[in-house]
Amino acid sequence: MQNVIKRFILARKNLRLTQADLATSLGFKQSYISNIEKGRNEVTSNIVIAMYRLYNISPEWLITGQGNMISVFLHDATSAKQIGEPPLITFQNEEPHLTESKLLELLQQTIKSQEITILMQEKVIKILETELENIKQKYKVQF
């Protein structure tokens, strides 16, 4: 999750937006964006989709760190104008490589992966706690 936050901050800074500017464009208060950047709020699927729609930030990059920050597919040429750059590529009558359903599927996979990671970490912690307890009993030491 920490890497998603780092990429979120990097995207905002690359867009040359303040927290307040980004919050306004996404429909949140500045404190909500600040809390995302501090790790108190999560980067939700709605935010990922909005960042793609408004600023052409690649959902794949934002979630996984793979690929480029700016999507090579522009769903709307006005997105690039909002960040002061010419459109990279616009495709007429073609679907972008990442539809909302694919994005949601990717988000679900990412969440599932994070849930599995958390479960594994919890199991490791329990094993370490048991091991620590055995050491304490064996050597009659208190920590």
Tab-separated table of C-alpha atoms in Angstrom:
chain	number	residue	atom	x	y	z
A	1	MET	CA	0.000	0.000	0.000
A	2	GLN	CA	2.884	2.349	0.779
A	3	ASN	CA	4.084	2.221	-2.835
A	4	VAL	CA	0.609	3.161	-4.100
A	5	ILE	CA	0.727	6.204	-1.841
A	6	LYS	CA	4.181	7.150	-3.142
A	7	ARG	CA	2.951	6.872	-6.725
A	8	PHE	CA	-0.178	8.875	-5.860
A	9	ILE	CA	2.006	11.682	-4.468
A	10	LEU	CA	4.358	11.474	-7.460
A	11	ALA	CA	1.404	11.714	-9.858
A	12	ARG	CA	0.000	14.757	-8.042
A	13	LYS	CA	3.369	16.473	-8.083
A	14	ASN	CA	3.945	15.643	-11.759
A	15	LEU	CA	0.572	17.189	-12.509
A	16	ARG	CA	1.803	20.277	-10.624
A	17	LEU	CA	-1.296	20.196	-8.428
A	18	THR	CA	-1.560	21.126	-4.797
A	19	GLN	CA	-3.451	18.816	-2.504
A	20	ALA	CA	-6.272	21.365	-2.532
A	21	ASP	CA	-6.362	21.506	-6.353
A	22	LEU	CA	-6.440	17.730	-6.662
A	23	ALA	CA	-9.061	17.437	-3.951
A	24	THR	CA	-11.306	19.958	-5.701
A	25	SER	CA	-11.000	18.179	-9.047
A	26	LEU	CA	-11.788	14.807	-7.452
A	27	GLY	CA	-14.627	16.176	-5.331
A	28	PHE	CA	-12.971	15.817	-1.919
A	29	LYS	CA	-11.672	18.091	0.792
A	30	GLN	CA	-7.961	18.865	0.910
A	31	SER	CA	-7.725	17.015	4.241
A	32	TYR	CA	-8.870	13.796	2.555
A	33	ILE	CA	-6.012	13.993	0.025
A	34	SER	CA	-3.610	14.882	2.825
A	35	ASN	CA	-4.743	11.807	4.747
A	36	ILE	CA	-4.197	9.613	1.682
A	37	GLU	CA	-0.660	10.926	1.414
A	38	LYS	CA	-0.108	10.270	5.124
A	39	GLY	CA	-1.450	6.715	4.773
A	40	ARG	CA	-4.587	7.351	6.834
A	41	ASN	CA	-6.986	7.035	3.870
A	42	GLU	CA	-6.699	4.518	1.040
A	43	VAL	CA	-6.386	5.193	-2.657
A	44	THR	CA	-9.780	3.783	-3.645
A	45	SER	CA	-10.909	2.449	-7.009
A	46	ASN	CA	-13.011	5.610	-7.456
A	47	ILE	CA	-9.894	7.744	-7.064
A	48	VAL	CA	-7.912	5.560	-9.484
A	49	ILE	CA	-10.685	5.846	-12.073
A	50	ALA	CA	-11.006	9.609	-11.539
A	51	MET	CA	-7.236	10.100	-11.882
A	52	TYR	CA	-7.396	8.228	-15.188
A	53	ARG	CA	-10.422	10.120	-16.470
A	54	LEU	CA	-9.261	13.574	-15.413
A	55	TYR	CA	-5.492	13.386	-15.801
A	56	ASN	CA	-4.813	10.228	-17.833
A	57	ILE	CA	-2.813	8.683	-14.978
A	58	SER	CA	-2.419	5.017	-15.839
A	59	PRO	CA	-4.387	2.846	-13.376
A	60	GLU	CA	-1.914	0.022	-13.956
A	61	TRP	CA	0.992	2.255	-12.992
A	62	LEU	CA	-0.814	3.757	-10.007
A	63	ILE	CA	-1.821	0.357	-8.614
A	64	THR	CA	1.117	-1.851	-9.549
A	65	GLY	CA	3.927	0.500	-10.526
A	66	GLN	CA	4.199	-1.192	-13.922
A	67	GLY	CA	4.185	0.736	-17.165
A	68	ASN	CA	4.172	4.498	-17.598
A	69	MET	CA	2.585	7.034	-15.296
A	70	ILE	CA	0.716	8.649	-18.164
A	71	SER	CA	-1.404	6.234	-20.163
A	72	VAL	CA	-0.540	6.037	-23.841
A	73	PHE	CA	-4.277	5.903	-24.525
A	74	LEU	CA	-6.251	9.075	-24.071
A	75	HIS	CA	-9.932	8.533	-23.581
A	76	ASP	CA	-10.466	12.254	-24.008
A	77	ALA	CA	-8.096	14.773	-25.563
A	78	THR	CA	-9.067	17.345	-22.925
A	79	SER	CA	-7.229	15.289	-20.286
A	80	ALA	CA	-3.845	16.252	-21.653
A	81	LYS	CA	-4.884	19.876	-22.015
A	82	GLN	CA	-5.725	19.949	-18.311
A	83	ILE	CA	-2.132	19.095	-17.456
A	84	GLY	CA	-0.701	21.514	-19.993
A	85	GLU	CA	0.685	18.975	-22.446
A	86	PRO	CA	-0.338	18.019	-25.972
A	87	PRO	CA	-2.313	14.798	-26.278
A	88	LEU	CA	-0.050	11.774	-26.531
A	89	ILE	CA	-2.279	9.606	-28.704
A	90	THR	CA	-5.983	9.668	-29.340
A	91	PHE	CA	-7.801	6.753	-30.848
A	92	GLN	CA	-11.059	7.228	-32.677
A	93	ASN	CA	-13.592	4.402	-32.410
A	94	GLU	CA	-11.234	2.214	-30.429
A	95	GLU	CA	-11.567	1.173	-26.823
A	96	PRO	CA	-8.718	2.024	-24.477
A	97	HIS	CA	-6.643	-0.959	-23.416
A	98	LEU	CA	-7.999	-0.683	-19.876
A	99	THR	CA	-11.764	-0.569	-19.619
A	100	GLU	CA	-13.508	0.110	-16.315
A	101	SER	CA	-14.403	-3.575	-15.978
A	102	LYS	CA	-10.749	-4.547	-16.530
A	103	LEU	CA	-9.683	-1.879	-14.053
A	104	LEU	CA	-12.116	-3.177	-11.450
A	105	GLU	CA	-10.875	-6.708	-12.078
A	106	LEU	CA	-7.283	-5.523	-11.619
A	107	LEU	CA	-8.261	-3.727	-8.421
A	108	GLN	CA	-10.004	-6.847	-7.113
A	109	GLN	CA	-6.931	-8.941	-7.896
A	110	THR	CA	-4.707	-6.390	-6.171
A	111	ILE	CA	-6.945	-6.329	-3.107
A	112	LYS	CA	-7.058	-10.149	-3.013
A	113	SER	CA	-3.269	-10.233	-3.286
A	114	GLN	CA	-2.943	-7.716	-0.452
A	115	GLU	CA	-5.395	-9.725	1.675
A	116	ILE	CA	-3.332	-12.874	1.100
A	117	THR	CA	-0.163	-10.978	1.996
A	118	ILE	CA	-1.760	-9.722	5.212
A	119	LEU	CA	-2.927	-13.242	6.132
A	120	MET	CA	0.579	-14.578	5.514
A	121	GLN	CA	2.089	-11.802	7.614
A	122	GLU	CA	-0.356	-12.559	10.429
A	123	LYS	CA	0.640	-16.245	10.328
A	124	VAL	CA	4.332	-15.341	10.411
A	125	ILE	CA	3.712	-13.053	13.378
A	126	LYS	CA	1.914	-15.853	15.240
A	127	ILE	CA	4.773	-18.253	14.512
A	128	LEU	CA	7.308	-15.689	15.720
A	129	GLU	CA	5.271	-14.986	18.846
A	130	THR	CA	5.135	-18.726	19.610
A	131	GLU	CA	8.853	-19.048	18.970
A	132	LEU	CA	9.562	-16.049	21.205
A	133	GLU	CA	7.417	-17.552	23.945
A	134	ASN	CA	9.331	-20.854	23.648
A	135	ILE	CA	12.646	-19.004	23.940
A	136	LYS	CA	11.405	-17.071	26.973
A	137	GLN	CA	10.331	-20.305	28.678
A	138	LYS	CA	13.452	-22.228	27.712
A	139	TYR	CA	15.841	-19.559	28.981
A	140	LYS	CA	13.505	-18.110	31.621
A	141	VAL	CA	13.942	-14.644	30.202
A	142	GLN	CA	11.453	-11.801	30.078
A	143	PHE	CA	11.294	-9.230	27.353
